[in-house]
mmCIF file of C-alpha atoms in Angstrom:
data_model
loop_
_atom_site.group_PDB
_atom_site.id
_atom_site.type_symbol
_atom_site.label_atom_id
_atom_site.label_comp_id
_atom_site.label_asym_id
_atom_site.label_seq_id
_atom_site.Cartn_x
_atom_site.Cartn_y
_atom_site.Cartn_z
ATOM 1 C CA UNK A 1 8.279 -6.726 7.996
ATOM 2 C CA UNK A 2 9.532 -3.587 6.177
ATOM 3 C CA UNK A 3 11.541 -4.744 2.664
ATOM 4 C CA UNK A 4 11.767 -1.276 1.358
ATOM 5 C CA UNK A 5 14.043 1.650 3.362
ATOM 6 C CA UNK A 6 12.951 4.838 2.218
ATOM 7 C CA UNK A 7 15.459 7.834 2.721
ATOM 8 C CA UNK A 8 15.227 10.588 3.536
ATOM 9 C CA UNK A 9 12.196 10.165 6.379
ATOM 10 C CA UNK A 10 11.458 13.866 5.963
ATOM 11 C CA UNK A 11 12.068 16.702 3.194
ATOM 12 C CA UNK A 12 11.699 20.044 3.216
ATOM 13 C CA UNK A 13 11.956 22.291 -0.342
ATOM 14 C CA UNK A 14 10.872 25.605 -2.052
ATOM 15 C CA UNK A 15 7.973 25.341 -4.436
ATOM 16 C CA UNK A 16 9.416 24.877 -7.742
ATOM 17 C CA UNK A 17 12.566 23.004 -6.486
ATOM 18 C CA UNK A 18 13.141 19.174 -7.370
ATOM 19 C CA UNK A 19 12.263 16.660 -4.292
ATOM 20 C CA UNK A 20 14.640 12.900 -4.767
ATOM 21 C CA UNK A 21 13.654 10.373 -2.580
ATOM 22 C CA UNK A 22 15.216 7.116 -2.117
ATOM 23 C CA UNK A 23 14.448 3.615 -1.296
ATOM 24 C CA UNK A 24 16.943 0.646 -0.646
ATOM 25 C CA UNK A 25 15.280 -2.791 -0.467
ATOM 26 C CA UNK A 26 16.722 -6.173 0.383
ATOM 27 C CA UNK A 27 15.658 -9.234 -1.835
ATOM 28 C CA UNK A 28 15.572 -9.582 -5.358
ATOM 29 C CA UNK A 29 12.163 -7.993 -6.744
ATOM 30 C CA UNK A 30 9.610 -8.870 -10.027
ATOM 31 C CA UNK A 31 9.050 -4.677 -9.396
ATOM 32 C CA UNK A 32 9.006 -1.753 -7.522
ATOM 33 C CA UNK A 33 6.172 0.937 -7.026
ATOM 34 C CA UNK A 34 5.738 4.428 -6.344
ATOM 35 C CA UNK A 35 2.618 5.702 -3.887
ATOM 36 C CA UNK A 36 1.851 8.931 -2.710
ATOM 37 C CA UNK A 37 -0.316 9.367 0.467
ATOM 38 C CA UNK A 38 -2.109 12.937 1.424
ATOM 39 C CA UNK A 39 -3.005 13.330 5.656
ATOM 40 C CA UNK A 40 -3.164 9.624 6.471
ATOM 41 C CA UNK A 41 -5.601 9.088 3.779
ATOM 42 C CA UNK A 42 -5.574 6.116 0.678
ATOM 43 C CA UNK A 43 -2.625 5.615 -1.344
ATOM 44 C CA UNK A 44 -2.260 6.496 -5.265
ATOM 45 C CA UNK A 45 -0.235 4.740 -7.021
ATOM 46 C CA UNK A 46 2.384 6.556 -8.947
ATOM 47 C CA UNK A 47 4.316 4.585 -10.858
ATOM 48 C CA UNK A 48 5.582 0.890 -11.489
ATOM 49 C CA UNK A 49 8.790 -0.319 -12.369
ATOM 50 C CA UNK A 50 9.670 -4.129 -13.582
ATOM 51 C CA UNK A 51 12.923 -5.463 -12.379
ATOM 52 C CA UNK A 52 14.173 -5.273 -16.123
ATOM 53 C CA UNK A 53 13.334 -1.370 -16.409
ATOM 54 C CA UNK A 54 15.908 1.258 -15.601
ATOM 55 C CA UNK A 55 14.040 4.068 -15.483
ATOM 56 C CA UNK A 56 10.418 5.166 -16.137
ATOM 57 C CA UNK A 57 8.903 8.778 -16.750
ATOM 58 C CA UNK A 58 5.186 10.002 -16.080
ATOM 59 C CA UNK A 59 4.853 13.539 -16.241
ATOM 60 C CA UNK A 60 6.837 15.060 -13.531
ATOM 61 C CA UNK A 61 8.218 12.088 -12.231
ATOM 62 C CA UNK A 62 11.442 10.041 -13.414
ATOM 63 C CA UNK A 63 11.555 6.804 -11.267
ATOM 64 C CA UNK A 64 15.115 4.813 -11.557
ATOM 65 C CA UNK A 65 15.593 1.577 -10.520
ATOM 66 C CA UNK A 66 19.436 -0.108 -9.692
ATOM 67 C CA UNK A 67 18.896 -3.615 -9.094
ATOM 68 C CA UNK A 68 22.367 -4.245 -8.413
ATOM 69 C CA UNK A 69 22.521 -1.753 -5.549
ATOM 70 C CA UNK A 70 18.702 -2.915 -5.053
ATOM 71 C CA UNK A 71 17.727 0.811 -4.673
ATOM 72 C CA UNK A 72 15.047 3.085 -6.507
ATOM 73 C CA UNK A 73 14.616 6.694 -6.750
ATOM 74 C CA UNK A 74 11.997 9.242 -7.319
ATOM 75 C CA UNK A 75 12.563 12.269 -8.647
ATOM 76 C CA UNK A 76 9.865 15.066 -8.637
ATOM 77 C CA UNK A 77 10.280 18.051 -10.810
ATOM 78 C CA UNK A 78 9.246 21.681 -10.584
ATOM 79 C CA UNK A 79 7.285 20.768 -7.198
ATOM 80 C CA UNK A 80 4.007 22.017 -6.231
ATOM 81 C CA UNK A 81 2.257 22.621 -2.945
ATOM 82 C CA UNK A 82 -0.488 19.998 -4.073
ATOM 83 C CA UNK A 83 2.639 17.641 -3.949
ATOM 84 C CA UNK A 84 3.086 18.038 -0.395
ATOM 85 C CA UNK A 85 2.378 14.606 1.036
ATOM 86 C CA UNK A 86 4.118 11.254 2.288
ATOM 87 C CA UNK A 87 5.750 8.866 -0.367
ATOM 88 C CA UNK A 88 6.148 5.068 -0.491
ATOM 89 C CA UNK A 89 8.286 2.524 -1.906
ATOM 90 C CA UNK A 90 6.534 -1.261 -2.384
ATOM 91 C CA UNK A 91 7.840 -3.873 -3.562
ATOM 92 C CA UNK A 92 6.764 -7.018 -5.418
ATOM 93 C CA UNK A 93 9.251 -10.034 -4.973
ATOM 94 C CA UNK A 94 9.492 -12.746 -7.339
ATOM 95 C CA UNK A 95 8.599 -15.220 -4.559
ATOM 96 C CA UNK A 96 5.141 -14.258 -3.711
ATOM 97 C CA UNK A 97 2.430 -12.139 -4.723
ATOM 98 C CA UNK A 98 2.931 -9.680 -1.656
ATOM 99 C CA UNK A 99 3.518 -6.069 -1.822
ATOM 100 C CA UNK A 100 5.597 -4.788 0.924
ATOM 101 C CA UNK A 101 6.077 -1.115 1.798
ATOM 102 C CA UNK A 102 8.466 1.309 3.293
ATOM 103 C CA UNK A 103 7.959 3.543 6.063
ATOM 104 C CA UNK A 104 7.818 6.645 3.611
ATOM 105 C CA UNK A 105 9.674 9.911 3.173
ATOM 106 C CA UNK A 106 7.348 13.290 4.383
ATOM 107 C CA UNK A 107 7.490 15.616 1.859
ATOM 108 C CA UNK A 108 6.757 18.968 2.456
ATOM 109 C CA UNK A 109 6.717 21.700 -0.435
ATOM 110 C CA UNK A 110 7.152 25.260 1.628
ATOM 111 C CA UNK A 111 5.258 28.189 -0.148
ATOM 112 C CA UNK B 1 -17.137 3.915 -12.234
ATOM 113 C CA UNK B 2 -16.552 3.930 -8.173
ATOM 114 C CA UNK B 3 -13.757 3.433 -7.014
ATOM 115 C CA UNK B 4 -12.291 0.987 -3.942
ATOM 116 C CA UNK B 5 -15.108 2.262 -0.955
ATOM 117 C CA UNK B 6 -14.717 1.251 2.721
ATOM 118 C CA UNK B 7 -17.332 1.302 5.892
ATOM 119 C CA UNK B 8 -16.957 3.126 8.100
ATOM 120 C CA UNK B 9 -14.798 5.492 7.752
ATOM 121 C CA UNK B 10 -14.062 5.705 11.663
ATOM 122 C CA UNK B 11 -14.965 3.586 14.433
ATOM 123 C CA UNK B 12 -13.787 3.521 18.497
ATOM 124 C CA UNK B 13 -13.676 0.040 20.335
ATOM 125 C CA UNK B 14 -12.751 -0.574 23.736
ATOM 126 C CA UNK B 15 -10.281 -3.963 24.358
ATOM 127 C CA UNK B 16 -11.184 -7.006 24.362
ATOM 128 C CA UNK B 17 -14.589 -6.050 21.634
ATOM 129 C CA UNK B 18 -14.549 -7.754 18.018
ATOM 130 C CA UNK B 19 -14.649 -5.591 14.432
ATOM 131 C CA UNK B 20 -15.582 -5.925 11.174
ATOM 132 C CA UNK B 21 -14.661 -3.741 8.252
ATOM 133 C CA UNK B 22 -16.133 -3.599 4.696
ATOM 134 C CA UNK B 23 -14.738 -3.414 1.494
ATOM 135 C CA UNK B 24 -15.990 -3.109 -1.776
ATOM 136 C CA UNK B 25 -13.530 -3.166 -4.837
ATOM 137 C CA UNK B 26 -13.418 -1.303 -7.558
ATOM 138 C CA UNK B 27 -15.564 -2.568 -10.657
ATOM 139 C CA UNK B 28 -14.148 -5.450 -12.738
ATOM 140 C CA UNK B 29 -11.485 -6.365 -9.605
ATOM 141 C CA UNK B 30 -11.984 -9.962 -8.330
ATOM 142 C CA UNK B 31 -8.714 -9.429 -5.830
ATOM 143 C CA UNK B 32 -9.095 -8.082 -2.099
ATOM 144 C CA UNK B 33 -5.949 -7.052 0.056
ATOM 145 C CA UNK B 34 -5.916 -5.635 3.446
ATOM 146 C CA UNK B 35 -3.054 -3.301 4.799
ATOM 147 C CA UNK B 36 -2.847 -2.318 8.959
ATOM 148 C CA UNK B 37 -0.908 0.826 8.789
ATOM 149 C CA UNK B 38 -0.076 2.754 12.012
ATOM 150 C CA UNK B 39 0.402 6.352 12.358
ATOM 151 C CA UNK B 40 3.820 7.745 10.875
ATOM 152 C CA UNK B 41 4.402 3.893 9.077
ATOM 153 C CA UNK B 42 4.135 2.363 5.761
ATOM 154 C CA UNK B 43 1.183 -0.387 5.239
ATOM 155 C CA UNK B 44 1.682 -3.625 6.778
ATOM 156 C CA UNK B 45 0.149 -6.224 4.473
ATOM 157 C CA UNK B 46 -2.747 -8.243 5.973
ATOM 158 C CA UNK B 47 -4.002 -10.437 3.760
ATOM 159 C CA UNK B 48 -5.110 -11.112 0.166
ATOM 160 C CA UNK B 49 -8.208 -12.542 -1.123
ATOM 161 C CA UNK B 50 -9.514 -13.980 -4.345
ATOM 162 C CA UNK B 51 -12.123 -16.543 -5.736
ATOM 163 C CA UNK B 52 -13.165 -16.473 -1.764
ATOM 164 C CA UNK B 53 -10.582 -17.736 -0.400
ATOM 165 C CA UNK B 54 -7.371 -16.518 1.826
ATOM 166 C CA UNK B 55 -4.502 -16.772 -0.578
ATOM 167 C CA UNK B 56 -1.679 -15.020 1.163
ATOM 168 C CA UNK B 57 -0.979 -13.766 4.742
ATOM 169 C CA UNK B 58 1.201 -11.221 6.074
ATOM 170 C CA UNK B 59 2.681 -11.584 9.837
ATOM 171 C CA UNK B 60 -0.621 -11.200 11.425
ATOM 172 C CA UNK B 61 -2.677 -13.415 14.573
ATOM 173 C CA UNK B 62 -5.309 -15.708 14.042
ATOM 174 C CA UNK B 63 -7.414 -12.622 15.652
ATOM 175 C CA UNK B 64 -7.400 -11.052 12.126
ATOM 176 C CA UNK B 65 -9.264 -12.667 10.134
ATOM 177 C CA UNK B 66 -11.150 -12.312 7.066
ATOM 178 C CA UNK B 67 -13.877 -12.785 4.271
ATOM 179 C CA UNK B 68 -14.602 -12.643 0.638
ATOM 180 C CA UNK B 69 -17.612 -12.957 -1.335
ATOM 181 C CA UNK B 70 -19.228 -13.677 -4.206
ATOM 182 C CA UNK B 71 -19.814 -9.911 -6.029
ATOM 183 C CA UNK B 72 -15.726 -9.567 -4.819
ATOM 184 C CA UNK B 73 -16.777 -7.282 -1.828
ATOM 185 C CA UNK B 74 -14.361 -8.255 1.368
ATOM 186 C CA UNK B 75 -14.177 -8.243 5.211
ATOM 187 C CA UNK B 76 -11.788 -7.622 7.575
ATOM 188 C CA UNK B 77 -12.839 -9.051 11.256
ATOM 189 C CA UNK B 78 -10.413 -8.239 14.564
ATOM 190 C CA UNK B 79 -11.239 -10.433 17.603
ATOM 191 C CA UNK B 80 -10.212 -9.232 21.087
ATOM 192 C CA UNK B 81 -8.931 -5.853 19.961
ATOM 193 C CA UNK B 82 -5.768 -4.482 21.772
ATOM 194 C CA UNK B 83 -4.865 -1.028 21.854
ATOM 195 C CA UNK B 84 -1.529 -1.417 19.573
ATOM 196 C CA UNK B 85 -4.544 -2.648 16.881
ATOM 197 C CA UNK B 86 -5.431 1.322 16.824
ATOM 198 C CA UNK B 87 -4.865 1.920 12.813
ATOM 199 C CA UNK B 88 -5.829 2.856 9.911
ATOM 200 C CA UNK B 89 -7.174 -0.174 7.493
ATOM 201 C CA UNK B 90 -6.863 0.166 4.266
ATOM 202 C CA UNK B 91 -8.326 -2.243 1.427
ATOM 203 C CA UNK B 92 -7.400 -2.486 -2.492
ATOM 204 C CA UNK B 93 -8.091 -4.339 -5.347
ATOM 205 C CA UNK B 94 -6.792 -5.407 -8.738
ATOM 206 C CA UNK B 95 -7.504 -7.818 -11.382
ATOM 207 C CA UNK B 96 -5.838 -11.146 -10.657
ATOM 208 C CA UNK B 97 -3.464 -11.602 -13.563
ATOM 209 C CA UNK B 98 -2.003 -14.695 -13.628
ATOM 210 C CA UNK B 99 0.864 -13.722 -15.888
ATOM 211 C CA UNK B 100 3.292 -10.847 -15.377
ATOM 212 C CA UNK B 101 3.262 -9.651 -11.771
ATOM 213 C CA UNK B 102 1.810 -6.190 -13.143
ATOM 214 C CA UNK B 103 0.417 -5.324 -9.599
ATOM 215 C CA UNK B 104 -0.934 -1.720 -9.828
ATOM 216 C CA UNK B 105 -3.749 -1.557 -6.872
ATOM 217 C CA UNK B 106 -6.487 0.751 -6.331
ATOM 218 C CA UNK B 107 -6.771 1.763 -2.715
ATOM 219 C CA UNK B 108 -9.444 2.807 -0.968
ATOM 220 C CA UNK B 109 -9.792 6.038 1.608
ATOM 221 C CA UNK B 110 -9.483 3.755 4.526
ATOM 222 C CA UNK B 111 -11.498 2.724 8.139
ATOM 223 C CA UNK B 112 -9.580 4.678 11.242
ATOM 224 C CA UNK B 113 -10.215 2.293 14.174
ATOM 225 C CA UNK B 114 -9.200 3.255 17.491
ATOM 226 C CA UNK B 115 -9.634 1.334 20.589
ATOM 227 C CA UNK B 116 -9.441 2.902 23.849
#
């Protein structure tokens, strides 16, 4: 089963614009991750988030993190074509040691 | 220091045949989890092993079924494939922590099964 809802499915921007992406989740979390995923290939992981956290930086990416609209965002700044790639939310509940993921957002930095 | 490595990296099975697909974590991990994900979907989770044993399932048959051993290498075994088992399997690893739920995994490049 899918906890995370990412939004949009599929984004389209200019090189050098910002990409947000979204994710809405459903139970109450311990955290919430960040991976990227290039052609159906192994995830990276971004960036991790604990329930307690509002917002986290690394580099060019600002995660947030709402827990009382239980949604996340990613921001992505001055985007690259190297960043063109599919993005997933997981999330780690405070009931089990699972991590669940979203069905991703498609990002696709145009030249 | 490798990384999270799979074998193979592709393999085609007809219905009905059995598979098994290696893992080896990354060094200084003792924690194995499996992920099914199909084309154009997030990771389903599979499975999660550590100190050899099966500590957590996802929503997965009996048919799936797995291994862990001692040097923390892992396998993933699929009885009486169907064609809706056509994926890509993905393995990572982390360092159990026992403590805070800090759950940053390493994932490896995957094993794309089809079965025809």
């Amino acid at each position: 089963s899918q906890q995370g809802e990412e939004d949009p499915q599929a984004l389209s921007i200019q090189e050098g614009e910002n990409a947000t992406m979204n994710c809405s989740y459903k139970t109450s979390i311990n955290n919430l991750q960040w991976y990227r995923q290039n052609s159906g290939r192994g995830l990276v992981h971004l960036i991790l988030i604990r329930s307690n956290e509002r917002e986290k930086h690394s580099g060019r990416l600002r995660v947030t993190l709402d827990t009382s609209k239980k949604s996340s965002s990613l921001l992505i700044t001055a985007s690259r074509a190297a960043d063109t790639a599919s993005y997933f939310c997981a999330t780690v509940t405070n009931r089990d040691d699972k991590i669940i993921f979203g069905k991703g957002t498609r990002l696709h930095i145009l030249p | 220091d490798a990384g999270v490595t799979q074998s193979p990296t592709h393999l085609i099975k007809t219905r009905g045949q059995q598979v098994t697909l290696r893992c080896s974590p990354k060094s200084g991990h003792d924690t194995v989890s499996w992920y099914q994900q199909a084309l154009g979907q997030g990771p389903q989770f599979i499975f999660q092993y550590y100190e050899e044993e099966e500590r957590q399932r996802g929503n997965f048959p009996d048919r799936f079924s797995g291994h862990q051993f001692p040097n923390y290498s892992s396998e993933l075994n699929v009885n009486a494939l169907l064609l809706g088992d056509s994926a890509l399997y993905l393995c990572a690893s982390r360092q159990f922590n026992r403590g805070w739920k800090q759950e940053t995994q390493y994932f490896g490049p995957g094993t794309r099964l089809l079965v025809l």
